[in-house]
mmCIF file of C-alpha atoms and ligand atoms in Angstrom:
data_model
loop_
_atom_site.group_PDB
_atom_site.id
_atom_site.type_symbol
_atom_site.label_atom_id
_atom_site.label_comp_id
_atom_site.label_asym_id
_atom_site.label_seq_id
_atom_site.Cartn_x
_atom_site.Cartn_y
_atom_site.Cartn_z
ATOM 1 C CA MET B 1 88.644 98.353 101.084
ATOM 2 C CA THR B 2 85.149 99.288 100.350
ATOM 3 C CA GLN B 3 85.309 101.083 96.933
ATOM 4 C CA GLN B 4 83.387 104.065 96.446
ATOM 5 C CA ARG B 5 81.185 103.519 93.301
ATOM 6 C CA LEU B 6 79.718 106.290 91.010
ATOM 7 C CA GLY B 7 76.183 106.098 90.358
ATOM 8 C CA SER B 8 75.956 104.903 86.487
ATOM 9 C CA TYR B 9 74.730 108.619 85.191
ATOM 10 C CA THR B 10 77.570 110.232 86.810
ATOM 11 C CA ALA B 11 80.200 107.987 85.756
ATOM 12 C CA ARG B 12 78.990 107.725 81.961
ATOM 13 C CA GLN B 13 79.264 111.455 81.848
ATOM 14 C CA ASN B 14 82.650 111.437 83.315
ATOM 15 C CA LEU B 15 83.532 108.883 80.993
ATOM 16 C CA MET B 16 81.632 110.526 77.592
ATOM 17 C CA THR B 17 82.791 114.070 78.039
ATOM 18 C CA HIS B 18 86.519 113.171 78.946
ATOM 19 C CA ARG B 19 88.559 115.129 76.397
ATOM 20 C CA ARG B 20 90.613 112.103 75.256
ATOM 21 C CA TYR B 21 87.365 110.005 75.156
ATOM 22 C CA ARG B 22 87.270 110.191 71.272
ATOM 23 C CA TYR B 23 90.661 108.562 71.506
ATOM 24 C CA ARG B 24 89.448 105.165 73.483
ATOM 25 C CA GLY B 25 91.304 102.426 72.138
ATOM 26 C CA CYS B 26 87.990 100.342 71.381
ATOM 27 C CA ALA B 27 86.548 103.255 69.167
ATOM 28 C CA PRO B 28 86.169 102.472 65.737
ATOM 29 C CA ASP B 29 89.109 103.234 63.350
ATOM 30 C CA VAL B 30 88.544 106.079 61.340
ATOM 31 C CA ASP B 31 89.745 104.035 58.166
ATOM 32 C CA ASN B 32 88.033 101.111 58.816
ATOM 33 C CA PRO B 33 85.008 101.417 61.532
ATOM 34 C CA MET B 34 84.879 97.604 61.578
ATOM 35 C CA VAL B 35 87.921 97.319 63.730
ATOM 36 C CA ALA B 36 89.333 98.749 66.942
ATOM 37 C CA ALA B 37 91.244 102.031 66.954
ATOM 38 C CA GLY B 38 93.584 100.771 69.723
ATOM 39 C CA ASP B 39 94.378 97.339 67.703
ATOM 40 C CA THR B 40 93.342 97.007 64.012
ATOM 41 C CA SER B 41 93.449 93.213 63.989
ATOM 42 C CA LEU B 42 90.390 93.415 66.551
ATOM 43 C CA PRO B 43 87.174 93.842 65.847
ATOM 44 C CA VAL B 44 85.095 96.724 67.479
ATOM 45 C CA THR B 45 82.704 94.126 68.912
ATOM 46 C CA ALA B 46 86.042 92.149 70.656
ATOM 47 C CA TRP B 47 84.833 93.864 74.525
ATOM 48 C CA GLU B 48 81.580 91.871 74.168
ATOM 49 C CA ALA B 49 80.572 88.336 74.082
ATOM 50 C CA PRO B 50 79.352 87.601 70.531
ATOM 51 C CA ASP B 51 75.696 86.165 70.358
ATOM 52 C CA VAL B 52 76.552 82.726 68.990
ATOM 53 C CA ASP B 53 74.287 79.352 69.378
ATOM 54 C CA GLY B 54 76.036 77.575 72.120
ATOM 55 C CA GLY B 55 77.795 80.356 73.351
ATOM 56 C CA GLU B 56 81.367 81.293 72.750
ATOM 57 C CA ASP B 57 83.882 78.597 72.760
ATOM 58 C CA GLN B 58 86.200 79.074 75.940
ATOM 59 C CA ALA B 59 89.300 79.240 74.276
ATOM 60 C CA VAL B 60 88.182 81.612 71.917
ATOM 61 C CA ARG B 61 86.840 83.799 75.046
ATOM 62 C CA ARG B 62 90.061 83.892 76.740
ATOM 63 C CA GLU B 63 91.817 84.829 73.596
ATOM 64 C CA ARG B 64 89.445 87.686 72.505
ATOM 65 C CA GLU B 65 89.132 89.077 76.231
ATOM 66 C CA ALA B 66 92.947 89.139 76.681
ATOM 67 C CA ALA B 67 93.216 91.124 73.297
ATOM 68 C CA ALA B 68 90.559 93.424 74.392
ATOM 69 C CA VAL B 69 91.837 94.101 77.869
ATOM 70 C CA GLU B 70 95.356 94.563 76.380
ATOM 71 C CA VAL B 71 94.045 97.614 74.434
ATOM 72 C CA CYS B 72 92.437 98.732 77.340
ATOM 73 C CA VAL B 73 95.573 99.147 79.308
ATOM 74 C CA ASP B 74 96.686 102.032 76.957
ATOM 75 C CA CYS B 75 93.618 103.446 76.886
ATOM 76 C CA PRO B 76 93.632 107.255 77.586
ATOM 77 C CA VAL B 77 90.255 107.019 79.211
ATOM 78 C CA MET B 78 90.844 103.516 81.137
ATOM 79 C CA VAL B 79 90.482 104.942 84.789
ATOM 80 C CA GLN B 80 87.198 106.563 83.843
ATOM 81 C CA CYS B 81 85.866 103.435 81.608
ATOM 82 C CA MET B 82 86.379 101.513 84.980
ATOM 83 C CA ALA B 83 84.721 103.764 86.874
ATOM 84 C CA PHE B 84 82.004 103.619 84.769
ATOM 85 C CA GLY B 85 82.296 99.589 84.733
ATOM 86 C CA ALA B 86 82.412 99.556 88.424
ATOM 87 C CA SER B 87 78.899 101.597 88.635
ATOM 88 C CA VAL B 88 75.869 100.757 90.186
ATOM 89 C CA ASN B 89 72.070 101.518 89.317
ATOM 90 C CA ALA B 90 69.356 102.307 91.806
ATOM 91 C CA ALA B 91 69.485 98.691 92.908
ATOM 92 C CA GLY B 92 72.949 98.570 93.331
ATOM 93 C CA LYS B 93 73.529 96.217 90.608
ATOM 94 C CA LEU B 94 76.377 96.911 88.261
ATOM 95 C CA ALA B 95 74.593 99.238 85.821
ATOM 96 C CA VAL B 96 76.327 97.584 82.771
ATOM 97 C CA PRO B 97 76.438 93.882 83.797
ATOM 98 C CA HIS B 98 78.016 92.654 80.521
ATOM 99 C CA GLY B 99 81.371 92.930 78.517
ATOM 100 C CA ILE B 100 84.958 94.444 78.999
ATOM 101 C CA LEU B 101 85.156 97.965 80.515
ATOM 102 C CA GLY B 102 88.166 99.402 81.970
ATOM 103 C CA GLY B 103 90.359 96.253 81.247
ATOM 104 C CA MET B 104 87.954 94.143 83.339
ATOM 105 C CA THR B 105 85.657 91.678 82.295
ATOM 106 C CA ALA B 106 82.147 91.189 83.473
ATOM 107 C CA LEU B 107 82.826 88.559 85.678
ATOM 108 C CA GLU B 108 85.743 90.484 87.605
ATOM 109 C CA ARG B 109 83.346 93.509 87.889
ATOM 110 C CA HIS B 110 80.831 91.163 89.489
ATOM 111 C CA LYS B 111 83.130 89.308 91.840
ATOM 112 C CA ALA B 112 84.563 92.611 92.941
ATOM 113 C CA LEU B 113 80.974 93.886 93.669
ATOM 114 C CA VAL B 114 80.160 90.543 95.415
ATOM 115 C CA ARG B 115 83.753 90.988 97.653
ATOM 116 C CA GLU B 116 83.011 94.306 98.437
ATOM 117 C CA ARG B 117 79.759 93.396 99.964
ATOM 118 C CA GLN B 118 80.857 90.351 101.913
ATOM 119 C CA VAL B 119 81.754 90.967 105.536
ATOM 120 C CA GLU B 120 84.641 88.494 104.926
ATOM 121 C CA PRO B 121 86.593 89.006 101.932
ATOM 122 C CA ALA B 122 86.387 86.100 99.685
ATOM 123 C CA PRO B 123 89.671 84.141 99.565
ATOM 124 C CA VAL B 124 91.307 85.099 96.061
ATOM 125 C CA GLU B 125 92.262 81.955 93.845
ATOM 126 C CA PRO B 126 95.734 82.092 92.276
ATOM 127 C CA ALA B 127 95.170 82.109 88.346
ATOM 128 C CA PRO B 128 96.391 79.457 86.128
ATOM 129 C CA ASP B 129 99.919 80.019 84.663
ATOM 130 C CA HIS B 130 98.939 81.049 81.108
ATOM 131 C CA GLU B 131 97.286 84.149 82.331
ATOM 132 C CA LEU B 132 100.393 85.082 84.242
ATOM 133 C CA ARG B 133 103.092 84.294 81.826
ATOM 134 C CA THR B 134 102.636 86.784 79.308
ATOM 135 C CA GLU B 135 105.551 88.866 77.904
ATOM 136 C CA GLN B 136 104.278 91.858 79.532
ATOM 137 C CA LYS B 137 103.532 90.278 82.949
ATOM 138 C CA LEU B 138 107.193 88.772 83.280
ATOM 139 C CA ALA B 139 108.647 92.037 82.108
ATOM 140 C CA PHE B 140 107.031 93.863 84.702
ATOM 141 C CA LEU B 141 107.969 91.203 87.219
ATOM 142 C CA ARG B 142 111.546 91.247 86.528
ATOM 143 C CA ALA B 143 111.588 95.018 86.607
ATOM 144 C CA LEU B 144 110.000 94.751 89.776
ATOM 145 C CA ALA B 145 112.757 92.411 91.138
ATOM 146 C CA ALA B 146 115.156 94.990 90.043
ATOM 147 C CA HIS B 147 113.718 98.035 91.063
ATOM 148 C CA GLU B 148 111.925 99.654 94.249
ATOM 149 C CA SER B 149 110.596 102.929 93.013
ATOM 150 C CA ALA B 150 107.531 103.058 90.905
ATOM 151 C CA GLY B 151 109.250 104.846 88.034
ATOM 152 C CA GLU B 152 112.364 102.965 87.754
ATOM 153 C CA VAL B 153 109.975 99.905 87.670
ATOM 154 C CA ALA B 154 108.121 101.534 84.727
ATOM 155 C CA ALA B 155 110.967 102.418 82.824
ATOM 156 C CA ALA B 156 112.980 98.977 83.374
ATOM 157 C CA ALA B 157 109.655 97.332 82.192
ATOM 158 C CA GLY B 158 109.342 99.672 79.206
ATOM 159 C CA MET B 159 105.850 101.133 80.230
ATOM 160 C CA ASP B 160 104.406 104.112 81.824
ATOM 161 C CA VAL B 161 103.489 104.305 85.351
ATOM 162 C CA ARG B 162 99.835 104.127 85.141
ATOM 163 C CA LYS B 163 100.198 100.847 82.838
ATOM 164 C CA ALA B 164 102.926 99.469 85.438
ATOM 165 C CA ALA B 165 100.391 100.017 88.473
ATOM 166 C CA TRP B 166 97.881 98.252 86.310
ATOM 167 C CA HIS B 167 100.373 95.045 85.924
ATOM 168 C CA ARG B 168 101.253 95.387 89.778
ATOM 169 C CA SER B 169 97.462 95.385 90.860
ATOM 170 C CA ARG B 170 96.447 92.583 88.122
ATOM 171 C CA ILE B 171 99.418 90.434 89.132
ATOM 172 C CA THR B 172 99.041 90.542 92.654
ATOM 173 C CA THR B 173 95.091 89.393 92.518
ATOM 174 C CA GLN B 174 96.334 86.605 90.016
ATOM 175 C CA LEU B 175 98.908 85.494 92.511
ATOM 176 C CA GLY B 176 96.108 84.992 94.899
ATOM 177 C CA LEU B 177 97.159 87.861 97.287
ATOM 178 C CA GLU B 178 95.575 90.618 98.736
ATOM 179 C CA LYS B 179 95.779 93.696 96.557
ATOM 180 C CA SER B 180 97.582 95.450 99.692
ATOM 181 C CA ALA B 181 100.299 92.652 99.358
ATOM 182 C CA SER B 182 103.929 94.464 99.635
ATOM 183 C CA ARG B 183 106.510 94.337 96.664
ATOM 184 C CA GLY B 184 108.276 91.853 98.819
ATOM 185 C CA GLU B 185 105.417 89.484 99.059
ATOM 186 C CA VAL B 186 104.537 89.696 95.277
ATOM 187 C CA LEU B 187 108.236 88.595 94.478
ATOM 188 C CA ALA B 188 108.126 85.938 96.878
ATOM 189 C CA ALA B 189 105.045 84.884 95.322
ATOM 190 C CA ALA B 190 106.153 85.108 92.263
ATOM 191 C CA VAL B 191 109.328 83.510 92.628
ATOM 192 C CA ALA B 192 107.059 80.623 94.564
ATOM 193 C CA ARG B 193 105.356 80.137 91.258
ATOM 194 C CA GLY B 194 108.254 79.905 89.014
ATOM 195 C CA LEU B 195 107.773 83.388 87.321
ATOM 196 C CA LEU B 196 111.070 84.549 88.565
ATOM 197 C CA ARG B 197 114.116 83.171 89.765
ATOM 198 C CA ALA B 198 115.120 84.126 93.317
ATOM 199 C CA GLU B 199 118.546 85.425 92.328
ATOM 200 C CA GLU B 200 116.632 87.960 90.028
ATOM 201 C CA VAL B 201 115.148 89.342 92.988
ATOM 202 C CA VAL B 202 117.289 92.593 94.360
ATOM 203 C CA VAL B 203 116.259 92.783 97.909
ATOM 204 C CA ASP B 204 118.325 95.007 100.464
ATOM 205 C CA PRO B 205 118.724 94.091 103.332
ATOM 206 C CA GLU B 206 116.726 91.051 103.968
ATOM 207 C CA PRO B 207 116.399 87.951 101.089
ATOM 208 C CA VAL B 208 113.133 87.246 99.631
ATOM 209 C CA ALA B 209 112.021 83.902 100.501
ATOM 210 C CA PRO B 210 109.631 81.516 98.512
ATOM 211 C CA VAL B 211 105.956 81.448 100.087
ATOM 212 C CA SER B 212 103.030 79.366 99.545
ATOM 213 C CA VAL B 213 100.796 80.805 96.991
ATOM 214 C CA GLY B 214 97.745 82.233 98.279
ATOM 215 C CA VAL B 215 99.332 82.636 101.840
ATOM 216 C CA ARG B 216 100.681 86.220 102.975
ATOM 217 C CA PRO B 217 104.127 85.992 103.622
ATOM 218 C CA VAL B 218 105.426 87.911 106.439
ATOM 219 C CA GLN B 219 109.043 88.522 106.462
ATOM 220 C CA LEU B 220 109.913 90.970 104.276
ATOM 221 C CA SER B 221 110.156 94.660 104.786
ATOM 222 C CA LEU B 222 110.566 95.997 101.563
ATOM 223 C CA ASP B 223 108.543 99.067 100.793
ATOM 224 C CA ASP B 224 105.566 98.889 98.312
ATOM 225 C CA ALA B 225 106.741 100.863 95.544
ATOM 226 C CA LEU B 226 103.777 101.166 93.709
ATOM 227 C CA ASP B 227 101.476 101.493 96.759
ATOM 228 C CA GLY B 228 98.985 104.252 96.019
ATOM 229 C CA ALA B 229 99.459 103.703 92.320
ATOM 230 C CA SER B 230 96.916 101.048 91.788
ATOM 231 C CA VAL B 231 94.357 101.621 89.075
ATOM 232 C CA THR B 232 92.069 98.901 89.919
ATOM 233 C CA ASP B 233 91.771 100.557 93.368
ATOM 234 C CA LEU B 234 89.473 103.077 91.187
ATOM 235 C CA PHE B 235 87.550 100.087 89.893
ATOM 236 C CA ALA B 236 85.393 98.096 87.904
ATOM 237 C CA PRO B 237 84.425 98.199 83.868
ATOM 238 C CA GLN B 238 81.743 96.556 81.704
ATOM 239 C CA THR B 239 80.592 96.583 78.246
ATOM 240 C CA VAL B 240 82.272 99.443 76.241
ATOM 241 C CA LEU B 241 81.180 100.242 72.963
ATOM 242 C CA GLY B 242 77.620 99.377 73.138
ATOM 243 C CA VAL B 243 77.072 101.786 76.152
ATOM 244 C CA ALA B 244 79.922 104.204 75.823
ATOM 245 C CA ALA B 245 79.987 104.817 72.073
HETATM 246 S S1 LIG N 301 86.817 99.580 77.369
HETATM 247 FE FE1 LIG N 301 87.266 101.204 78.244
HETATM 248 S S2 LIG N 301 89.416 101.300 78.603
HETATM 249 FE FE2 LIG N 301 88.959 99.810 77.399
HETATM 250 S S3 LIG N 301 89.528 100.519 75.471
HETATM 251 FE FE3 LIG N 301 87.332 101.231 75.706
HETATM 252 S S4 LIG N 301 87.115 102.819 76.589
HETATM 253 FE FE4 LIG N 301 89.144 101.875 76.689
#
């Protein structure tokens, strides 16, 4: 699906004039401006790669990005921030090519832009286990296995519907499935990856059969409970504080 990308000026205005922009997760904390308001254990610089000799250590980068993204998921302007991160300049390139915006890393935003411009969509590589076995993602998968409606899934996972939609979209991509994958396809892939036990999946009337990761299963007929609720369909982010603050 081709996404509608805003120009950078419009996207930035939409973000910065939002009535809740001041409450963004990456804003400086009122008591200690060196840390982020959304998580005071994080420095406000966590959304951008540090300028260090030899580059940032890979494990440190992963940890920093994961922590920053967790804050983005609860941010009141996440959707506007994603749109800003996906915005393009006159040359058709990302207006903000570095950093995390709206819960997406710069690499993810670049890849999304490249995919969008390819005639044939690029195959999505499944993510490694450690990226899928987070507490929140496993909670979401258990909830999705037990419920079909978006509201019930979100409630069972202990999160609001927007956050549940974000997890759904993220997990779908990380399982190597297309964004349009149905509930049944997501659950089947999760079972195949060992993230869920097959008996945890409530499937009525058809059973979920494990499938190979990266291959679209076809025999499931469940409605996609969260179709149309995907935050990532609205799109990409990038460097936060340096640009948006
Ligand atoms: S990067 Fe964007 S979505 Fe993330 S906390 Fe900052 S303003 Fe919110």
